[in-house]
Tab-separated table of C-alpha atoms and ligand atoms in Angstrom:
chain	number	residue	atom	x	y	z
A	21	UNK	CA	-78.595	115.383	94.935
A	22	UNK	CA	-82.236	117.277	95.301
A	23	UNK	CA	-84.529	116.367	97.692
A	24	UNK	CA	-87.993	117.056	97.786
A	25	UNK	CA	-88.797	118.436	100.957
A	26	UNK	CA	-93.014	117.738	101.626
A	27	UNK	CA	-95.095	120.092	104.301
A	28	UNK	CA	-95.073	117.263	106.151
A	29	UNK	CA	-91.230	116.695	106.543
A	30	UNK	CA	-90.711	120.799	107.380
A	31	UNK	CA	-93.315	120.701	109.660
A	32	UNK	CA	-91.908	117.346	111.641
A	33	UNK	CA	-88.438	118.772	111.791
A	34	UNK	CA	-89.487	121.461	113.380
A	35	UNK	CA	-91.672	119.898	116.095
A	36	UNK	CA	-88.830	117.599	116.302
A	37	UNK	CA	-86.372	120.525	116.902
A	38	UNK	CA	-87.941	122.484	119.257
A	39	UNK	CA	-90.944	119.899	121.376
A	40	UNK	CA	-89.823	118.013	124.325
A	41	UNK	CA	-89.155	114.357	123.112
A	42	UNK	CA	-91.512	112.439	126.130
A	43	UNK	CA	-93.921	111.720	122.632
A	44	UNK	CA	-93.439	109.139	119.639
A	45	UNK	CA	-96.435	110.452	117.474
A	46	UNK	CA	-97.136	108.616	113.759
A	47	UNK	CA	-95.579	110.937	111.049
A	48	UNK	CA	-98.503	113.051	110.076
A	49	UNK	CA	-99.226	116.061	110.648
A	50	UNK	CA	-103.135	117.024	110.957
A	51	UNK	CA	-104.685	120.290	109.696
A	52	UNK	CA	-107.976	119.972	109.650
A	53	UNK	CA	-110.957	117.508	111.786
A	54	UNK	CA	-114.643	116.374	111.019
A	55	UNK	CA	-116.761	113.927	112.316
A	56	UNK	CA	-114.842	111.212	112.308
A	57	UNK	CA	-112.358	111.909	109.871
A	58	UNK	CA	-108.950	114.481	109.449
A	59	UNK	CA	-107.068	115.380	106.658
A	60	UNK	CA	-103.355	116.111	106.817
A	61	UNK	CA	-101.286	119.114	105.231
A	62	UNK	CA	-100.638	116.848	101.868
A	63	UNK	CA	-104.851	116.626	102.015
A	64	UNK	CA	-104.767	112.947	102.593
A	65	UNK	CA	-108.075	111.901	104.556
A	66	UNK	CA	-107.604	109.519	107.422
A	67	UNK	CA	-110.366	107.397	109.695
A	68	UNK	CA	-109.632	108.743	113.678
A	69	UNK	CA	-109.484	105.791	115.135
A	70	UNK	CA	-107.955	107.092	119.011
A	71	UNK	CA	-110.245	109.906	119.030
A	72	UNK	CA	-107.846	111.975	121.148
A	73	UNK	CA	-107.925	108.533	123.835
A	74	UNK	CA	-111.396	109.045	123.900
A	75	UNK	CA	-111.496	112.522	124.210
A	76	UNK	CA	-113.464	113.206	120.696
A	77	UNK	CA	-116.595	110.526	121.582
A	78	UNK	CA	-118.817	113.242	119.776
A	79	UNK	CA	-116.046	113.324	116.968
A	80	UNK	CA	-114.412	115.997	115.809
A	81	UNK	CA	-115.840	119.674	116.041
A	82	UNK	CA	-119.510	118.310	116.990
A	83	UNK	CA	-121.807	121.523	115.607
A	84	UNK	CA	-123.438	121.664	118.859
A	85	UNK	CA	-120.279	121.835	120.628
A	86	UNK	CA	-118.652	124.064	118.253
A	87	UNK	CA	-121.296	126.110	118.273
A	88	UNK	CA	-121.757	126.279	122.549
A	89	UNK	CA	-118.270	127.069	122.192
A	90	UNK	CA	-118.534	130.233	119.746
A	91	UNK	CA	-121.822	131.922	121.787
A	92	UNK	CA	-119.787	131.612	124.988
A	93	UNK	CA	-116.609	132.822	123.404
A	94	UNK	CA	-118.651	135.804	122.125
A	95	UNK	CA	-120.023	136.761	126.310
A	96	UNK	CA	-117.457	135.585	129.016
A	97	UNK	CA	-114.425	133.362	128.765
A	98	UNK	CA	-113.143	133.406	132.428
A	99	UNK	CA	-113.706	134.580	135.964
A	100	UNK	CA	-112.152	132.493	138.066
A	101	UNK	CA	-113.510	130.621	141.195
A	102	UNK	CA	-113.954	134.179	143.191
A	103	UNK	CA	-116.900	135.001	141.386
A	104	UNK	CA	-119.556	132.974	140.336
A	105	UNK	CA	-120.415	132.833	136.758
A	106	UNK	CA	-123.639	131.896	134.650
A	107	UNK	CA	-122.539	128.397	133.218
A	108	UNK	CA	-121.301	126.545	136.246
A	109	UNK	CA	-124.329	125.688	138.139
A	110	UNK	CA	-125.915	124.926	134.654
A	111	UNK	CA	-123.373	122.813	133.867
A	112	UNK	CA	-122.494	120.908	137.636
A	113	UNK	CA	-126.645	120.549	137.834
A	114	UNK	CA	-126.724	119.113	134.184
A	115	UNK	CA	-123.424	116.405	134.817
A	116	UNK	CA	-124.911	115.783	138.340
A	117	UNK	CA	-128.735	114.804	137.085
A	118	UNK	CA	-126.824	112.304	134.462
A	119	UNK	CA	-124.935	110.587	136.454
A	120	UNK	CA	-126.677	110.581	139.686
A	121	UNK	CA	-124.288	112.226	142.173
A	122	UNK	CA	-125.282	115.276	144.675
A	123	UNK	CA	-122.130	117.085	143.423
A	124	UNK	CA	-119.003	117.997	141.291
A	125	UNK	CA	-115.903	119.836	141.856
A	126	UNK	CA	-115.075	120.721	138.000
A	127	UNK	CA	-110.872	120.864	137.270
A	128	UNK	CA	-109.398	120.796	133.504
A	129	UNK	CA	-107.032	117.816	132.960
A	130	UNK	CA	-108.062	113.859	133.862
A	131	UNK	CA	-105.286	113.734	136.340
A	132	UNK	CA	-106.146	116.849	138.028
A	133	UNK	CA	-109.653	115.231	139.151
A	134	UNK	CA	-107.929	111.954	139.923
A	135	UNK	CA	-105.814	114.397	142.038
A	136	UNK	CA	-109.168	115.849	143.397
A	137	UNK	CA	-110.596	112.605	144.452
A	138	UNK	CA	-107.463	111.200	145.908
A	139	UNK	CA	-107.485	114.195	148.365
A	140	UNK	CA	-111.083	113.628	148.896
A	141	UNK	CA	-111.280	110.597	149.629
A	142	UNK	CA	-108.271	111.325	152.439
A	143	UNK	CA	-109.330	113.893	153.969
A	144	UNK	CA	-112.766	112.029	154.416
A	145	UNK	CA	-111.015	108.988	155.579
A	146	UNK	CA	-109.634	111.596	158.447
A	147	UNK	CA	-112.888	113.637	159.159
A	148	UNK	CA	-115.112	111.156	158.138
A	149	UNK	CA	-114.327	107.663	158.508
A	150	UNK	CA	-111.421	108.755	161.499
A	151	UNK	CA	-108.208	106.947	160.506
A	152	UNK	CA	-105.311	108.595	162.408
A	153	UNK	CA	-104.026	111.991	160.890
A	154	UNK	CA	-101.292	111.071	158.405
A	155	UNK	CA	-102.157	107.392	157.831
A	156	UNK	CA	-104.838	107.194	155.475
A	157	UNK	CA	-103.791	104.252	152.672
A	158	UNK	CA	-104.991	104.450	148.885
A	159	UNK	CA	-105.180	101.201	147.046
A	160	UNK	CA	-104.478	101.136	143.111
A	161	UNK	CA	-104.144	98.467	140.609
A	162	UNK	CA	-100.968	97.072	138.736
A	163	UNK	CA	-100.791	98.403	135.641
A	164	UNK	CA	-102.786	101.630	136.194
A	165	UNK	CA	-103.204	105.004	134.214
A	166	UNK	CA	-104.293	107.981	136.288
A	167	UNK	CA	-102.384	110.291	134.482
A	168	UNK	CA	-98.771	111.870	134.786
A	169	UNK	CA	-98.568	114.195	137.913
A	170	UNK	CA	-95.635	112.893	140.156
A	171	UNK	CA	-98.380	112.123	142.849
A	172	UNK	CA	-99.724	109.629	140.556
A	173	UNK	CA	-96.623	108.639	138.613
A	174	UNK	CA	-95.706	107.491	142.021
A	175	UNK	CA	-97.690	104.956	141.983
A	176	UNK	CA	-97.656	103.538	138.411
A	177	UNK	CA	-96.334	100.099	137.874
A	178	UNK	CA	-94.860	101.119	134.557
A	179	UNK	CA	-90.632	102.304	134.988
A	180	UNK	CA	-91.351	105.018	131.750
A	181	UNK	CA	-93.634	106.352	133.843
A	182	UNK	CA	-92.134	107.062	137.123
A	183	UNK	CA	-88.286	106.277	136.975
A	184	UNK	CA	-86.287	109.452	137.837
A	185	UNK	CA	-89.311	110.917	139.259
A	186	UNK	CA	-89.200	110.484	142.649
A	187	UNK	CA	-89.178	110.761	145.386
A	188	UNK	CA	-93.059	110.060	145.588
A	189	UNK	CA	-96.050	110.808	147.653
A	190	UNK	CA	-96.376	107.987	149.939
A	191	UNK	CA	-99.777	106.231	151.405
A	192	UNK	CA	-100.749	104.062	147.925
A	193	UNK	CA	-100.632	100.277	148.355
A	194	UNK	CA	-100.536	98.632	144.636
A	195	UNK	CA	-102.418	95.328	144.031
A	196	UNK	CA	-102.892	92.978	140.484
A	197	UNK	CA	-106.112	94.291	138.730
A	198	UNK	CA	-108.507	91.605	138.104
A	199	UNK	CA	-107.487	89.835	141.778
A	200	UNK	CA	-110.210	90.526	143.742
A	201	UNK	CA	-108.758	88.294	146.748
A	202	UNK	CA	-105.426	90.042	146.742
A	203	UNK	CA	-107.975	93.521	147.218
A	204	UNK	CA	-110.107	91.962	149.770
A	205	UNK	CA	-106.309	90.363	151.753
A	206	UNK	CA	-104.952	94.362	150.747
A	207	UNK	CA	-107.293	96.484	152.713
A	208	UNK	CA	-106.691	97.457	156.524
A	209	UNK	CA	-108.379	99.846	158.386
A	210	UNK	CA	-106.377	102.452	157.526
A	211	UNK	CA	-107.429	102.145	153.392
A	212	UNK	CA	-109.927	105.152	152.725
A	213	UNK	CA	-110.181	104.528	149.233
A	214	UNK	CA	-109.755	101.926	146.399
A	215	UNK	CA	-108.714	103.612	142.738
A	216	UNK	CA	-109.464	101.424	139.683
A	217	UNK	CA	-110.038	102.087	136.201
A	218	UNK	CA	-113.501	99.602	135.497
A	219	UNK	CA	-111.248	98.482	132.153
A	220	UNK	CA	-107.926	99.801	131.691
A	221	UNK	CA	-107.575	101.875	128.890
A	222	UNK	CA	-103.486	102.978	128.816
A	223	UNK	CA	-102.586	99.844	130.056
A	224	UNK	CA	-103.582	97.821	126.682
A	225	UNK	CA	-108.126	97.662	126.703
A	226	UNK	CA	-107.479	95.353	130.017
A	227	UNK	CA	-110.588	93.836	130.743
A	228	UNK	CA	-111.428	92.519	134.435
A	229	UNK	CA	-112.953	88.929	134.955
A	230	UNK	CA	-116.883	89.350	134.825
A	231	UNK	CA	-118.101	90.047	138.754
A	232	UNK	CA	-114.627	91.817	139.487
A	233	UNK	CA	-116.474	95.602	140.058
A	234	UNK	CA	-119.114	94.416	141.822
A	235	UNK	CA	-116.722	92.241	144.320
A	236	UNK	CA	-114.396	95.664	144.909
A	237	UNK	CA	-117.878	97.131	145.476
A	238	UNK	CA	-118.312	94.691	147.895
A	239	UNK	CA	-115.267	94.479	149.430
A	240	UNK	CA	-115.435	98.635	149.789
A	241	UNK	CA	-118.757	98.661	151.599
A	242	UNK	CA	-117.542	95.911	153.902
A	243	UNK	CA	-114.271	97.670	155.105
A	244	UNK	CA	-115.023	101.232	154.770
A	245	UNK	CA	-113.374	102.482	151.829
A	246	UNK	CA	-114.428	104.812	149.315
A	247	UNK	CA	-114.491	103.215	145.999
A	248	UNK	CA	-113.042	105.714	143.664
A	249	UNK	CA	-113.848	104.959	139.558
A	250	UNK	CA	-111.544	106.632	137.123
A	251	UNK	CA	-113.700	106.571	134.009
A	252	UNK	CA	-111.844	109.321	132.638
A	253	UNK	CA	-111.728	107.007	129.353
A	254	UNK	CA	-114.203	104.509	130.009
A	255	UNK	CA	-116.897	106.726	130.904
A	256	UNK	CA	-119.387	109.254	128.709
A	257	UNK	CA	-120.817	106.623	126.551
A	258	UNK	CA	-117.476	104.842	125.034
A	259	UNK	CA	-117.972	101.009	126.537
A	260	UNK	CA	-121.473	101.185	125.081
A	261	UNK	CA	-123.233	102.892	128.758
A	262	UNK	CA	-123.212	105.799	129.688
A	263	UNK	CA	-120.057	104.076	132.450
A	264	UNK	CA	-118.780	101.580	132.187
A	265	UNK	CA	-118.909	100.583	135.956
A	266	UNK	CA	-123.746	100.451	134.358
A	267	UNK	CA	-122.092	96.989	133.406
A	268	UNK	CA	-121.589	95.272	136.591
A	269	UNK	CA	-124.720	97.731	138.682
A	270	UNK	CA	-122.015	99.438	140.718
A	271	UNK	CA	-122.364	103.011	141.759
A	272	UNK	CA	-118.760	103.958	142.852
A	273	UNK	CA	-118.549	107.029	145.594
A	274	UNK	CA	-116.076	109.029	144.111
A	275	UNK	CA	-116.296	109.377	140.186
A	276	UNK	CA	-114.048	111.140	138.104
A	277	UNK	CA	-114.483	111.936	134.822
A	278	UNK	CA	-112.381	114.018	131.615
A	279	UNK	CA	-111.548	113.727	128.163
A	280	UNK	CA	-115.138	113.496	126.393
A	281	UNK	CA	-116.463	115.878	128.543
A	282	UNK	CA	-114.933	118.554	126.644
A	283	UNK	CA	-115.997	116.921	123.687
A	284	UNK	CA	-112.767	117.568	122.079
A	285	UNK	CA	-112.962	121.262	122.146
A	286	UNK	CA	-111.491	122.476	125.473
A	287	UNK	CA	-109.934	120.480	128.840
A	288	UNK	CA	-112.864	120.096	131.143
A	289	UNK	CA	-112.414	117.087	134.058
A	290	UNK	CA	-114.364	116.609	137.257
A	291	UNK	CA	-114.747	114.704	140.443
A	292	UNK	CA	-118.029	113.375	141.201
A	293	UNK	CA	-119.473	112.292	144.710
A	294	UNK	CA	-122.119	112.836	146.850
A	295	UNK	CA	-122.545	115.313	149.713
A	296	UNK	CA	-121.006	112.773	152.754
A	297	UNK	CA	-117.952	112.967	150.683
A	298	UNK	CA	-117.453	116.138	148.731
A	299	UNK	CA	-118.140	118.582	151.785
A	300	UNK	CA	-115.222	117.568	152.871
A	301	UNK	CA	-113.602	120.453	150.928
A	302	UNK	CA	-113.935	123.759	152.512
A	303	UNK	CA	-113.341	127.322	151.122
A	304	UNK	CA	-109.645	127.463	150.426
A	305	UNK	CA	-108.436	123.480	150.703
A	306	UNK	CA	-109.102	123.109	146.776
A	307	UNK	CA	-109.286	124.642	143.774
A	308	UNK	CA	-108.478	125.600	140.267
A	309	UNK	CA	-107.827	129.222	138.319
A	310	UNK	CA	-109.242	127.862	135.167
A	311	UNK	CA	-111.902	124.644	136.823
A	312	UNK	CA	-115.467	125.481	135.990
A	313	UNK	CA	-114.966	128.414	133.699
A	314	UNK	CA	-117.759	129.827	131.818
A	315	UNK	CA	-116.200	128.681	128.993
A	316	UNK	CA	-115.444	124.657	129.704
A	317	UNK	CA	-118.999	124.928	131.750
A	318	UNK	CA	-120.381	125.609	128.603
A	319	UNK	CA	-118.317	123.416	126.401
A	320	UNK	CA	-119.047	120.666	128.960
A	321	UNK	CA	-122.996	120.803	128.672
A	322	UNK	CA	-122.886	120.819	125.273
A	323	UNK	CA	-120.617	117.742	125.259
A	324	UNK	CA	-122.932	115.944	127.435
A	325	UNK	CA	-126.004	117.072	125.901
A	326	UNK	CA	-124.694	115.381	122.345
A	327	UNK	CA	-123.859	112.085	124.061
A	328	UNK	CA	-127.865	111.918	125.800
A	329	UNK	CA	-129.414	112.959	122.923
A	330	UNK	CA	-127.492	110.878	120.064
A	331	UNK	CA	-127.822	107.948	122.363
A	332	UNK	CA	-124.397	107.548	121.687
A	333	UNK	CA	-123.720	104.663	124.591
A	334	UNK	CA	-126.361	102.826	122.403
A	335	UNK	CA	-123.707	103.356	119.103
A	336	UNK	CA	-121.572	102.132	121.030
A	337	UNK	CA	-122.383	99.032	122.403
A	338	UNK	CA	-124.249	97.708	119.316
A	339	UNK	CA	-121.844	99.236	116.699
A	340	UNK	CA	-118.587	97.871	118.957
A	341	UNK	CA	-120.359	94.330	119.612
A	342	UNK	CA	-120.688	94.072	115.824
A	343	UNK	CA	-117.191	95.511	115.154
A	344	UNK	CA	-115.404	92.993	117.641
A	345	UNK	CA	-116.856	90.002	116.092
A	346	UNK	CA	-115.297	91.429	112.736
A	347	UNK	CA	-111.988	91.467	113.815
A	348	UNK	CA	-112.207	88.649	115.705
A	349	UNK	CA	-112.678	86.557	112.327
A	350	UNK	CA	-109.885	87.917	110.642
A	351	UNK	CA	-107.529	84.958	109.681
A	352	UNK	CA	-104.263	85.574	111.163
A	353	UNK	CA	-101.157	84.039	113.118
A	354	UNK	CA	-100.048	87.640	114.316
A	355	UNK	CA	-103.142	88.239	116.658
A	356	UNK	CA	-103.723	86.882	120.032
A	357	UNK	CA	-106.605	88.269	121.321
A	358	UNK	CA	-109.239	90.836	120.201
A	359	UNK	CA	-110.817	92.250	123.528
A	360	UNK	CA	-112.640	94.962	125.116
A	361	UNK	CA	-116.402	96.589	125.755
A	362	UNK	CA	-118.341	98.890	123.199
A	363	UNK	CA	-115.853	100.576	120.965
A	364	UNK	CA	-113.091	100.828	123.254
A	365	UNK	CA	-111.316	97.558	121.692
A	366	UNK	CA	-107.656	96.393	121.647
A	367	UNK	CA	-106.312	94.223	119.337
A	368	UNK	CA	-103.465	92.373	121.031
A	369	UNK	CA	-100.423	91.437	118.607
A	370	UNK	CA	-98.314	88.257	119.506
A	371	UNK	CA	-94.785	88.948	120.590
A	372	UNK	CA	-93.663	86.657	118.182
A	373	UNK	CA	-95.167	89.406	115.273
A	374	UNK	CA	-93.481	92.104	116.796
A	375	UNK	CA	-94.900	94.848	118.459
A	376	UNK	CA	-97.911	97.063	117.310
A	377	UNK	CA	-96.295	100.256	116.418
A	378	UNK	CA	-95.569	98.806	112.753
A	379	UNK	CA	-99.023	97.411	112.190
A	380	UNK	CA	-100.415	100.998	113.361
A	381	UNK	CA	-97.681	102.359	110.722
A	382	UNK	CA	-98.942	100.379	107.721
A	383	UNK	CA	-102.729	101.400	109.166
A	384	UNK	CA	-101.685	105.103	108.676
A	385	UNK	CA	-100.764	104.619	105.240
A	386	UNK	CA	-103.871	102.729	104.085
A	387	UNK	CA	-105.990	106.080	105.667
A	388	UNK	CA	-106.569	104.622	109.408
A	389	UNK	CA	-105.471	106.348	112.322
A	390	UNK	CA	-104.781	103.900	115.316
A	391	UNK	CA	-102.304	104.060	118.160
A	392	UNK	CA	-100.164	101.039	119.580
A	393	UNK	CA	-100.758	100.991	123.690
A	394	UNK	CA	-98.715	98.865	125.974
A	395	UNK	CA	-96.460	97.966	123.097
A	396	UNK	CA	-98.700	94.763	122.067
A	397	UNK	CA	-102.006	96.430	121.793
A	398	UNK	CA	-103.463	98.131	118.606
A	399	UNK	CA	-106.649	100.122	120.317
A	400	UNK	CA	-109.239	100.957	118.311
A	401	UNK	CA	-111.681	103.820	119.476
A	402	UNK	CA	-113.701	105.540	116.780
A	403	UNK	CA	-115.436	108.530	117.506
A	404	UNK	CA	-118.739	106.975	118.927
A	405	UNK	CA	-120.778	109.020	115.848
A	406	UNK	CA	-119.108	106.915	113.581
A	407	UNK	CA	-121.269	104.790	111.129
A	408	UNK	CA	-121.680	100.991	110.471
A	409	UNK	CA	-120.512	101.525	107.062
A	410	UNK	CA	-117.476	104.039	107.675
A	411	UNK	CA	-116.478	100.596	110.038
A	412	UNK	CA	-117.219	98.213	107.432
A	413	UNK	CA	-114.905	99.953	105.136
A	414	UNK	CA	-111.976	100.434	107.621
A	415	UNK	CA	-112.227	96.389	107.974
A	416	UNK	CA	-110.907	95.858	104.432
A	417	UNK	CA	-107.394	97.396	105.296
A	418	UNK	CA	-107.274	96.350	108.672
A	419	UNK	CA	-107.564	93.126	107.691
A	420	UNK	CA	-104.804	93.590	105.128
A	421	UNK	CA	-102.395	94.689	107.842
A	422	UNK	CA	-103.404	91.962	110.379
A	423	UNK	CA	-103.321	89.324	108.090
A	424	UNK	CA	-99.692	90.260	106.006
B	526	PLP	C1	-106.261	110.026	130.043
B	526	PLP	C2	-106.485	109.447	131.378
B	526	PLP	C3	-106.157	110.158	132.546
B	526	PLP	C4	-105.425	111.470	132.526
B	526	PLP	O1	-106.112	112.491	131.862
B	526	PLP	P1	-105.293	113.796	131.399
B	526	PLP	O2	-106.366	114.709	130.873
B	526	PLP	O3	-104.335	113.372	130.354
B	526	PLP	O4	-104.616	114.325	132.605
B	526	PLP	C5	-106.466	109.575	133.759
B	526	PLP	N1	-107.058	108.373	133.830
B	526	PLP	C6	-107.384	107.667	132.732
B	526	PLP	C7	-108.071	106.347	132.876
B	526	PLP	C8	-107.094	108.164	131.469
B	526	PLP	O5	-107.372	107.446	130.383
């Protein structure tokens, strides 16, 4: 018997022989990226629709970015944090004057600056707010995503996250996201810090009850704790603001941001606050060999400079307002709810259609790239430079595969 052996199958069973297993990617294999679409190695084009979780809001290979990335490339890649370089103040002014904090403590990965606020926010509730040495309390929603350090893993709700990972870091108390009673009953005196995603993005597009942000604002300022916002994917533009927390008027105290801010090129994360919290850090208690390299600090203005001047939080909230009502008027017994904010949208499947992954399986083979979260949850996040009529195209087969 012959069989024909594609690019695609060599290329699988060798990722499949030699990668870790901890991913279940779709079967294709991606060689090439622009704008808003890829092609894979058979040359079949494909709508992004995950854009990296939100890490490709500008889409793929932005010019500007691109080319950012290629003039810094061509001077100075990397000094480390003992010298000072040319891009970093640039860059830390620059995110600081858009988002309104006195400072930023650049790292790489999302859950490295969820790692940076957490200790901020600790060692402030000992220097700071005076909560005995040792004691200091975190509180963190059910169903979080902070990322996958065992720090954090520790205090994930989800068993593939954290089971046979312990033991864990202790001093995180975990409450139901939404509940902003079981917060307010939650918090002692010992709680320096609340961490909440403003909609949760790994945990299926979870969107709070209307009022919820602004009550955990409330419930912060009353008790003392820092309110820490992990817009890692909610944030640069993506729930149709430039944050999503613009929705409810809440201005958190400890920021953290990631994915788009390397617009898709390079790793580039950070933790925002302002002074009463950030000079907490002294030389030595923090860092990062590759955080704030010449490099990412030019990658990351760039990045931001294309979301400000495309307006792209403007795409976003009238292109994803427009693109919701779509798919909520597709005709179907198999969905159950179409929710979210901007074009960060989840399409929940009922359990009695089965889960998402095959839905996001038949997507892939009618040229749309989407990813099941949370097992019932088909997430659809376009690059934010996507256009109305790219969208209105995607809705014929995504209607096929919701409706069959
Ligand atoms: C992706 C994500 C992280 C982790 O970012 P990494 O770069 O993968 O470490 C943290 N928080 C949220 C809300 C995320 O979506």
């Amino acid at each position: 018997m012959s069989t024909v052996t594609t690019r695609t199958d060599a290329l699988l069973e060798e990722v499949d022989r030699y990668s870790a297993a901890n991913y279940l990617p779709l079967d294709v294999v991606i060689e090439r990226g622009e704008g808003v679409w890829v092609w894979d190695v058979e040359g079949r084009r494909y709508l992004d629709m995950l854009s990296a979780y939100s890490a490709l809001n500008q889409g793929h290979r932005h010019p500007a970015i691109v080319g950012a990335a290629l003039r810094q490339l061509e001077r100075l890649t990397l000094t480390s944090r003992a010298f000072h370089n040319d891009q970093l103040g640039h860059f830390l002014r620059e995110l600081c004057e858009a988002t309104g904090f006195e400072r930023a403590l650049p790292m790489n990965s999302g859950a490295e600056a969820v790692e940076t606020a957490i200790k901020m926010v600790r060692k402030w509730g000992y220097r700071v707010k005076g909560v005995p040495d040792g004691q200091a309390e975190i509180i963190v929603c059910d169903n979080n995503f902070h990322g996958r350090t065992t720090t954090i893993v520790g205090f994930s709700s989800e068993a593939g996250y954290r089971d046979g990972f312990g033991p864990f870091t202790p001093g995180f108390r975990v409450v139901p996201f939404g509940d902003a009673d079981a917060l307010a009953a939650a918090v002692t005196d010992r709680t320096v810090g609340v961490l909440v995603e403003p909609i949760q993005g790994e945990g299926g597009v979870v969107v709070p009850p209307d009022g919820y942000l602004a009550r955990v604002r409330e419930i912060c300022d009353l008790s003392g704790a820092a309110l820490v916002l992990d817009e890692i994917q909610t944030g640069l533009a993506r729930t149709g603001r430039l944050f999503a927390c613009e929705w409810e008027g809440v201005r958190p105290d400890v920021l953290v941001v990631g994915k788009a801010l390397g617009g898709g090129i390079y790793p580039v994360s950070a933790a925002l606050a302002d002074r009463e919290f950030m000079d907490v850090f002294r030389p030595g208690e923090h860092g990062s060999t590759f955080g704030g390299n010449p490099l990412a600090a030019a990658i990351g203005r760039a990045s931001l400079g294309v979301i400000l001047e495309e307006r792209l939080s403007e795409r976003a909230d009238e292109l994803g307002r427009w693109f919701m009502g779509e798919l909520r008027r597709i005709e179907t017994p198999h969905v159950r709810e179409v929710r979210g904010r901007g074009l960060m949208i989840g399409v929940e499947i009922e359990e009695s259609s089965g889960t998402a992954r095959p839905y996001c399986e038949a997507l892939k083979e009618r040229g749309i790239l989407a990813k099941e979260t949370h097992r019932q949850v088909i997430r659809f996040a376009p690059p934010l430079v996507v256009s109305r009529e790219v969208l209105a195209e995607a809705l014929g087969p995504i209607r096929e595969v919701l409706a069959a």
